[in-house]
PDB file of C-alpha atoms in Angstrom:
ATOM      1  CA  ASP A   1     -21.853  -3.974   6.990  1.00 60.00           C
ATOM      2  CA  ALA A   2     -23.267  -2.498  10.161  1.00 63.00           C
ATOM      3  CA  LYS A   3     -25.272   0.592   9.296  1.00 84.00           C
ATOM      4  CA  THR A   4     -23.705   3.942  10.046  1.00 93.00           C
ATOM      5  CA  THR A   5     -25.335   7.357  10.257  1.00 95.00           C
ATOM      6  CA  GLN A   6     -23.443  10.565   9.631  1.00 96.00           C
ATOM      7  CA  PRO A   7     -24.507  14.185   9.136  1.00 97.00           C
ATOM      8  CA  THR A   8     -24.675  15.191   5.511  1.00 95.00           C
ATOM      9  CA  SER A   9     -22.415  18.201   5.915  1.00 97.00           C
ATOM     10  CA  MET A  10     -20.436  20.198   8.454  1.00 97.00           C
ATOM     11  CA  ASP A  11     -18.420  23.388   8.468  1.00 97.00           C
ATOM     12  CA  CYS A  12     -15.273  24.159  10.398  1.00 96.00           C
ATOM     13  CA  ALA A  13     -13.028  27.209  10.684  1.00 97.00           C
ATOM     14  CA  GLU A  14      -9.430  26.806   9.616  1.00 97.00           C
ATOM     15  CA  GLY A  15      -7.171  26.079  12.570  1.00 96.00           C
ATOM     16  CA  ARG A  16     -10.000  24.852  14.756  1.00 97.00           C
ATOM     17  CA  ALA A  17     -10.738  21.251  15.666  1.00 97.00           C
ATOM     18  CA  ALA A  18     -13.204  19.411  13.429  1.00 98.00           C
ATOM     19  CA  ASN A  19     -15.341  16.835  15.229  1.00 98.00           C
ATOM     20  CA  LEU A  20     -17.178  14.457  12.933  1.00 98.00           C
ATOM     21  CA  PRO A  21     -19.766  12.183  14.575  1.00 98.00           C
ATOM     22  CA  CYS A  22     -20.923   8.742  13.488  1.00 97.00           C
ATOM     23  CA  ASN A  23     -23.642   6.509  14.898  1.00 96.00           C
ATOM     24  CA  HIS A  24     -23.298   2.745  14.560  1.00 93.00           C
ATOM     25  CA  SER A  25     -25.800   1.428  17.094  1.00 91.00           C
ATOM     26  CA  THR A  26     -25.943  -2.103  15.593  1.00 88.00           C
ATOM     27  CA  ILE A  27     -22.203  -2.707  15.758  1.00 87.00           C
ATOM     28  CA  SER A  28     -21.088  -6.109  17.000  1.00 83.00           C
ATOM     29  CA  GLY A  29     -18.473  -6.646  19.652  1.00 80.00           C
ATOM     30  CA  ASN A  30     -15.671  -7.579  17.277  1.00 81.00           C
ATOM     31  CA  GLU A  31     -16.358  -5.126  14.452  1.00 85.00           C
ATOM     32  CA  TYR A  32     -13.948  -2.291  13.758  1.00 88.00           C
ATOM     33  CA  VAL A  33     -14.809   1.327  13.045  1.00 92.00           C
ATOM     34  CA  TYR A  34     -12.923   2.749  10.056  1.00 93.00           C
ATOM     35  CA  TRP A  35     -12.676   6.295   8.792  1.00 96.00           C
ATOM     36  CA  TYR A  36     -11.723   7.193   5.242  1.00 95.00           C
ATOM     37  CA  ARG A  37     -11.908  10.468   3.401  1.00 96.00           C
ATOM     38  CA  GLN A  38     -12.172  11.424  -0.238  1.00 95.00           C
ATOM     39  CA  ILE A  39     -10.886  14.731  -1.449  1.00 94.00           C
ATOM     40  CA  HIS A  40     -12.610  15.869  -4.619  1.00 88.00           C
ATOM     41  CA  SER A  41     -11.835  13.653  -7.632  1.00 82.00           C
ATOM     42  CA  GLN A  42      -9.215  11.633  -5.738  1.00 92.00           C
ATOM     43  CA  GLY A  43      -9.190   8.079  -4.465  1.00 94.00           C
ATOM     44  CA  PRO A  44     -10.346   7.441  -0.895  1.00 94.00           C
ATOM     45  CA  GLN A  45      -7.671   7.811   1.755  1.00 95.00           C
ATOM     46  CA  TYR A  46      -7.491   5.796   4.949  1.00 93.00           C
ATOM     47  CA  ILE A  47      -7.463   7.914   8.103  1.00 96.00           C
ATOM     48  CA  ILE A  48      -7.775   5.731  11.191  1.00 95.00           C
ATOM     49  CA  HIS A  49      -9.593   2.772  12.661  1.00 93.00           C
ATOM     50  CA  GLY A  50     -10.312   1.310  16.084  1.00 92.00           C
ATOM     51  CA  LEU A  51     -12.111  -1.433  17.954  1.00 91.00           C
ATOM     52  CA  LYS A  52     -12.716  -0.387  21.544  1.00 90.00           C
ATOM     53  CA  ASN A  53     -10.028   1.989  22.670  1.00 86.00           C
ATOM     54  CA  ASN A  54      -9.480   5.529  21.502  1.00 93.00           C
ATOM     55  CA  GLU A  55      -6.866   5.806  18.782  1.00 95.00           C
ATOM     56  CA  THR A  56      -4.571   8.576  17.598  1.00 96.00           C
ATOM     57  CA  ASN A  57      -2.225   8.888  14.661  1.00 95.00           C
ATOM     58  CA  GLU A  58      -0.560  11.688  12.771  1.00 94.00           C
ATOM     59  CA  MET A  59      -3.763  12.568  10.950  1.00 94.00           C
ATOM     60  CA  ALA A  60      -6.527  12.323  13.515  1.00 97.00           C
ATOM     61  CA  SER A  61      -7.960  10.936  16.733  1.00 98.00           C
ATOM     62  CA  LEU A  62     -10.809   8.471  17.017  1.00 98.00           C
ATOM     63  CA  ILE A  63     -13.003   8.510  20.095  1.00 97.00           C
ATOM     64  CA  ILE A  64     -15.278   5.481  20.522  1.00 96.00           C
ATOM     65  CA  THR A  65     -17.958   5.538  23.217  1.00 95.00           C
ATOM     66  CA  GLU A  66     -17.868   2.886  25.900  1.00 93.00           C
ATOM     67  CA  ASP A  67     -20.958   1.133  24.496  1.00 93.00           C
ATOM     68  CA  ARG A  68     -19.379   1.384  21.012  1.00 93.00           C
ATOM     69  CA  LYS A  69     -22.603   2.678  19.494  1.00 94.00           C
ATOM     70  CA  SER A  70     -21.046   5.892  18.292  1.00 95.00           C
ATOM     71  CA  SER A  71     -17.691   7.445  17.528  1.00 97.00           C
ATOM     72  CA  THR A  72     -16.147  10.806  16.734  1.00 98.00           C
ATOM     73  CA  LEU A  73     -13.320  11.565  14.362  1.00 98.00           C
ATOM     74  CA  ILE A  74     -11.292  14.557  15.463  1.00 98.00           C
ATOM     75  CA  LEU A  75      -9.032  16.573  13.166  1.00 97.00           C
ATOM     76  CA  PRO A  76      -7.225  18.680  15.777  1.00 96.00           C
ATOM     77  CA  HIS A  77      -6.238  21.640  13.601  1.00 95.00           C
ATOM     78  CA  ALA A  78      -8.247  21.630  10.388  1.00 96.00           C
ATOM     79  CA  THR A  79      -6.720  23.130   7.262  1.00 97.00           C
ATOM     80  CA  LEU A  80      -8.267  24.026   3.929  1.00 97.00           C
ATOM     81  CA  ARG A  81      -6.795  20.791   2.518  1.00 95.00           C
ATOM     82  CA  ASP A  82      -8.962  18.797   4.928  1.00 97.00           C
ATOM     83  CA  THR A  83     -12.076  19.776   2.969  1.00 98.00           C
ATOM     84  CA  ALA A  84     -13.382  16.386   1.827  1.00 97.00           C
ATOM     85  CA  VAL A  85     -16.110  13.785   2.229  1.00 95.00           C
ATOM     86  CA  TYR A  86     -15.488  11.710   5.345  1.00 97.00           C
ATOM     87  CA  TYR A  87     -16.780   8.149   5.518  1.00 95.00           C
ATOM     88  CA  CYS A  88     -17.401   6.181   8.695  1.00 95.00           C
ATOM     89  CA  ILE A  89     -17.449   2.453   7.890  1.00 92.00           C
ATOM     90  CA  VAL A  90     -18.072  -0.618  10.006  1.00 88.00           C
ATOM     91  CA  PRO A  91     -17.186  -3.731   7.976  1.00 83.00           C
ATOM     92  CA  THR A  92     -19.150  -6.829   8.854  1.00 72.00           C
ATOM     93  CA  SER A  93     -17.069  -9.339  10.756  1.00 62.00           C
ATOM     94  CA  GLY A  94     -17.225 -13.070  10.374  1.00 56.00           C
ATOM     95  CA  GLY A  95     -16.878 -15.185   7.305  1.00 55.00           C
ATOM     96  CA  SER A  96     -14.892 -13.691   4.474  1.00 56.00           C
ATOM     97  CA  ASN A  97     -16.029 -10.113   4.208  1.00 64.00           C
ATOM     98  CA  TYR A  98     -13.776  -8.165   1.889  1.00 65.00           C
ATOM     99  CA  LYS A  99     -16.020  -5.246   1.268  1.00 72.00           C
ATOM    100  CA  LEU A 100     -15.919  -1.702   2.514  1.00 79.00           C
ATOM    101  CA  THR A 101     -19.389  -0.188   2.172  1.00 81.00           C
ATOM    102  CA  PHE A 102     -19.121   3.515   1.463  1.00 84.00           C
ATOM    103  CA  GLY A 103     -22.286   5.437   2.262  1.00 84.00           C
ATOM    104  CA  LYS A 104     -22.725   9.114   1.465  1.00 86.00           C
ATOM    105  CA  GLY A 105     -20.450  10.322   4.252  1.00 93.00           C
ATOM    106  CA  THR A 106     -20.100  13.828   5.686  1.00 96.00           C
ATOM    107  CA  LEU A 107     -18.932  16.676   3.509  1.00 96.00           C
ATOM    108  CA  LEU A 108     -16.595  18.698   5.719  1.00 98.00           C
ATOM    109  CA  THR A 109     -15.914  22.200   4.472  1.00 98.00           C
ATOM    110  CA  VAL A 110     -13.045  24.034   6.151  1.00 97.00           C
ATOM    111  CA  ASN A 111     -13.460  27.765   5.814  1.00 96.00           C
ATOM    112  CA  PRO A 112     -10.663  30.361   5.945  1.00 95.00           C
TER     113      PRO A 112
ATOM    114  CA  ASN B   1       6.958   3.131  -3.207  1.00 71.00           C
ATOM    115  CA  ALA B   2       4.430   4.145  -5.845  1.00 80.00           C
ATOM    116  CA  GLY B   3       1.594   2.533  -3.889  1.00 93.00           C
ATOM    117  CA  VAL B   4      -1.412   1.793  -6.101  1.00 96.00           C
ATOM    118  CA  THR B   5      -1.315   3.062  -9.669  1.00 97.00           C
ATOM    119  CA  GLN B   6      -4.001   2.936 -12.351  1.00 97.00           C
ATOM    120  CA  THR B   7      -3.749   3.128 -16.130  1.00 97.00           C
ATOM    121  CA  PRO B   8      -5.205   5.004 -17.964  1.00 97.00           C
ATOM    122  CA  LYS B   9      -6.354   8.071 -16.031  1.00 96.00           C
ATOM    123  CA  PHE B  10      -9.022   9.017 -18.561  1.00 96.00           C
ATOM    124  CA  ARG B  11     -10.734   7.215 -21.447  1.00 96.00           C
ATOM    125  CA  VAL B  12     -13.652   7.813 -23.768  1.00 97.00           C
ATOM    126  CA  LEU B  13     -15.236   4.800 -25.449  1.00 97.00           C
ATOM    127  CA  LYS B  14     -18.045   4.298 -27.898  1.00 97.00           C
ATOM    128  CA  THR B  15     -20.839   1.867 -27.060  1.00 97.00           C
ATOM    129  CA  GLY B  16     -19.758  -1.667 -27.871  1.00 97.00           C
ATOM    130  CA  GLN B  17     -16.021  -1.041 -27.678  1.00 97.00           C
ATOM    131  CA  SER B  18     -13.831  -2.981 -25.301  1.00 96.00           C
ATOM    132  CA  MET B  19     -11.020  -1.926 -23.020  1.00 96.00           C
ATOM    133  CA  THR B  20      -8.890  -3.039 -20.092  1.00 97.00           C
ATOM    134  CA  LEU B  21      -8.069  -1.015 -17.008  1.00 97.00           C
ATOM    135  CA  LEU B  22      -4.799  -1.852 -15.312  1.00 97.00           C
ATOM    136  CA  CYS B  23      -4.130  -1.642 -11.591  1.00 98.00           C
ATOM    137  CA  ALA B  24      -0.673  -2.197 -10.147  1.00 98.00           C
ATOM    138  CA  GLN B  25       0.558  -2.234  -6.543  1.00 97.00           C
ATOM    139  CA  ASP B  26       4.089  -2.506  -5.199  1.00 96.00           C
ATOM    140  CA  MET B  27       3.252  -3.292  -1.563  1.00 94.00           C
ATOM    141  CA  ASN B  28       3.116  -7.081  -1.965  1.00 94.00           C
ATOM    142  CA  HIS B  29      -0.546  -7.084  -0.974  1.00 94.00           C
ATOM    143  CA  GLU B  30      -2.574 -10.247  -1.289  1.00 92.00           C
ATOM    144  CA  TYR B  31      -5.970  -8.596  -1.720  1.00 92.00           C
ATOM    145  CA  MET B  32      -7.000  -6.348  -4.588  1.00 94.00           C
ATOM    146  CA  TYR B  33     -10.327  -4.731  -5.427  1.00 94.00           C
ATOM    147  CA  TRP B  34     -12.126  -2.852  -8.174  1.00 96.00           C
ATOM    148  CA  TYR B  35     -14.779  -0.293  -7.201  1.00 95.00           C
ATOM    149  CA  ARG B  36     -16.884   2.086  -9.243  1.00 96.00           C
ATOM    150  CA  GLN B  37     -18.215   5.430  -8.107  1.00 94.00           C
ATOM    151  CA  ASP B  38     -21.108   7.199  -9.755  1.00 92.00           C
ATOM    152  CA  PRO B  39     -22.007  10.873  -9.141  1.00 84.00           C
ATOM    153  CA  GLY B  40     -23.378  11.497  -5.671  1.00 77.00           C
ATOM    154  CA  MET B  41     -22.928   7.890  -4.638  1.00 80.00           C
ATOM    155  CA  GLY B  42     -20.507   5.904  -2.583  1.00 83.00           C
ATOM    156  CA  LEU B  43     -18.142   3.292  -3.981  1.00 89.00           C
ATOM    157  CA  ARG B  44     -19.522  -0.073  -5.034  1.00 91.00           C
ATOM    158  CA  LEU B  45     -17.405  -3.208  -5.257  1.00 90.00           C
ATOM    159  CA  ILE B  46     -17.245  -4.774  -8.738  1.00 94.00           C
ATOM    160  CA  HIS B  47     -14.788  -7.659  -8.315  1.00 94.00           C
ATOM    161  CA  TYR B  48     -12.022  -8.571  -5.946  1.00 92.00           C
ATOM    162  CA  SER B  49      -9.117 -10.985  -5.621  1.00 93.00           C
ATOM    163  CA  VAL B  50      -7.767 -12.743  -2.550  1.00 89.00           C
ATOM    164  CA  GLY B  51      -4.495 -13.730  -4.182  1.00 92.00           C
ATOM    165  CA  GLU B  52      -2.670 -14.409  -7.427  1.00 94.00           C
ATOM    166  CA  GLY B  53      -4.777 -16.471  -9.797  1.00 94.00           C
ATOM    167  CA  THR B  54      -8.043 -15.904  -7.891  1.00 92.00           C
ATOM    168  CA  THR B  55     -10.989 -13.595  -8.550  1.00 94.00           C
ATOM    169  CA  ALA B  56     -14.483 -13.231  -7.112  1.00 91.00           C
ATOM    170  CA  LYS B  57     -17.614 -11.199  -7.784  1.00 91.00           C
ATOM    171  CA  GLY B  58     -18.522  -8.157  -5.760  1.00 89.00           C
ATOM    172  CA  GLU B  59     -21.904  -6.454  -5.651  1.00 87.00           C
ATOM    173  CA  VAL B  60     -22.036  -5.078  -9.235  1.00 93.00           C
ATOM    174  CA  PRO B  61     -20.050  -7.544 -11.430  1.00 95.00           C
ATOM    175  CA  ASP B  62     -22.264  -7.656 -14.543  1.00 96.00           C
ATOM    176  CA  GLY B  63     -20.566  -6.426 -17.703  1.00 96.00           C
ATOM    177  CA  TYR B  64     -17.046  -6.715 -16.257  1.00 97.00           C
ATOM    178  CA  ASN B  65     -14.363  -9.387 -16.154  1.00 96.00           C
ATOM    179  CA  VAL B  66     -11.134  -9.443 -14.168  1.00 97.00           C
ATOM    180  CA  SER B  67      -7.843 -11.287 -14.074  1.00 97.00           C
ATOM    181  CA  ARG B  68      -5.016 -11.553 -11.551  1.00 97.00           C
ATOM    182  CA  LEU B  69      -2.231 -13.373 -13.365  1.00 95.00           C
ATOM    183  CA  LYS B  70       0.471 -11.637 -11.321  1.00 96.00           C
ATOM    184  CA  LYS B  71       0.242 -10.741  -7.653  1.00 96.00           C
ATOM    185  CA  GLN B  72       0.989  -7.094  -8.272  1.00 97.00           C
ATOM    186  CA  ASN B  73      -1.530  -6.554 -11.086  1.00 97.00           C
ATOM    187  CA  PHE B  74      -5.315  -6.652 -11.230  1.00 98.00           C
ATOM    188  CA  LEU B  75      -6.991  -6.076 -14.599  1.00 98.00           C
ATOM    189  CA  LEU B  76     -10.577  -4.971 -15.151  1.00 98.00           C
ATOM    190  CA  GLY B  77     -12.063  -5.630 -18.577  1.00 97.00           C
ATOM    191  CA  LEU B  78     -15.121  -4.274 -20.308  1.00 96.00           C
ATOM    192  CA  GLU B  79     -15.977  -6.555 -23.218  1.00 92.00           C
ATOM    193  CA  SER B  80     -18.746  -4.417 -24.733  1.00 96.00           C
ATOM    194  CA  ALA B  81     -18.981  -1.014 -23.105  1.00 96.00           C
ATOM    195  CA  ALA B  82     -22.381   0.517 -22.362  1.00 97.00           C
ATOM    196  CA  PRO B  83     -23.286   4.092 -21.358  1.00 96.00           C
ATOM    197  CA  SER B  84     -24.298   2.735 -17.921  1.00 95.00           C
ATOM    198  CA  GLN B  85     -20.628   1.940 -17.341  1.00 97.00           C
ATOM    199  CA  THR B  86     -19.684   5.604 -17.440  1.00 97.00           C
ATOM    200  CA  SER B  87     -18.124   6.050 -14.028  1.00 97.00           C
ATOM    201  CA  VAL B  88     -14.949   6.589 -12.051  1.00 97.00           C
ATOM    202  CA  TYR B  89     -13.165   3.333 -11.349  1.00 98.00           C
ATOM    203  CA  PHE B  90     -10.969   2.900  -8.301  1.00 97.00           C
ATOM    204  CA  CYS B  91      -8.591   0.088  -7.599  1.00 97.00           C
ATOM    205  CA  ALA B  92      -7.514  -0.767  -4.063  1.00 95.00           C
ATOM    206  CA  SER B  93      -5.254  -3.256  -2.346  1.00 94.00           C
ATOM    207  CA  SER B  94      -4.686  -4.520   1.164  1.00 92.00           C
ATOM    208  CA  TYR B  95      -2.555  -6.976   3.095  1.00 89.00           C
ATOM    209  CA  SER B  96      -5.566  -8.433   4.893  1.00 81.00           C
ATOM    210  CA  ILE B  97      -9.305  -7.790   5.012  1.00 74.00           C
ATOM    211  CA  PRO B  98     -11.144  -4.903   6.700  1.00 65.00           C
ATOM    212  CA  ALA B  99     -12.894  -7.229   9.133  1.00 63.00           C
ATOM    213  CA  LYS B 100      -9.483  -8.261  10.411  1.00 70.00           C
ATOM    214  CA  ASP B 101      -7.928  -4.954  11.301  1.00 73.00           C
ATOM    215  CA  ASP B 102      -6.422  -3.764   8.033  1.00 80.00           C
ATOM    216  CA  GLU B 103      -6.756  -0.769   5.753  1.00 87.00           C
ATOM    217  CA  GLN B 104      -7.221  -0.572   2.001  1.00 90.00           C
ATOM    218  CA  PHE B 105      -4.973   1.603  -0.157  1.00 93.00           C
ATOM    219  CA  PHE B 106      -6.655   3.240  -3.135  1.00 95.00           C
ATOM    220  CA  GLY B 107      -5.395   4.321  -6.521  1.00 97.00           C
ATOM    221  CA  PRO B 108      -6.105   7.727  -8.098  1.00 96.00           C
ATOM    222  CA  GLY B 109      -8.949   6.489 -10.277  1.00 97.00           C
ATOM    223  CA  THR B 110      -9.781   6.063 -13.967  1.00 97.00           C
ATOM    224  CA  ARG B 111     -12.480   8.290 -15.418  1.00 96.00           C
ATOM    225  CA  LEU B 112     -14.351   6.413 -18.105  1.00 97.00           C
ATOM    226  CA  THR B 113     -16.997   7.870 -20.385  1.00 97.00           C
ATOM    227  CA  VAL B 114     -19.006   5.650 -22.713  1.00 97.00           C
ATOM    228  CA  LEU B 115     -20.837   7.483 -25.489  1.00 96.00           C
TER     229      LEU B 115
END
């Protein structure tokens, strides 16, 4: 998988927007950017993914830079339940790649 | 829909014992996966399946076997458990593969301790 770099931890105030950055400077033109999160002791949860255009769903927005070398996950109104480890993943394209490579992610702590 | 379920939720084994972890999905997904997660680390793929009757090795397959006799079930077996297999095991399923624009759905995990 293309290497991703994320900050180890971030804090956010409840009700404010949480902006989680990810660098993926070696991404190829047809590789997607995925975001998952893992709340303590639970299974990972899919959040959003995108290729080139910005994406939005009921959970979050994904902003991908024009050169695709970085992206930002935005939780528009963070709540205490959004405290989790957030993983930015770029699965390798081509061939038969079935693997999601989970790095260490960003621990987001939402404070009251 | 129940999504992805795992049985059991917790288990304690003695070294050398065997056990089977069961994963079931009701989304008619073709692809199923077994991951393990150790403290402070990300998930690592053990085995996966691209359809009923097929299995393949992931990045850490040693000490584990799998079977996919039915499309909705994926079994992970430990023939002779070792303390190094103490971990949290997650099952996942998907309709397609991540490289082709598709998400994986994860189960709640099985916490296994080998003494």
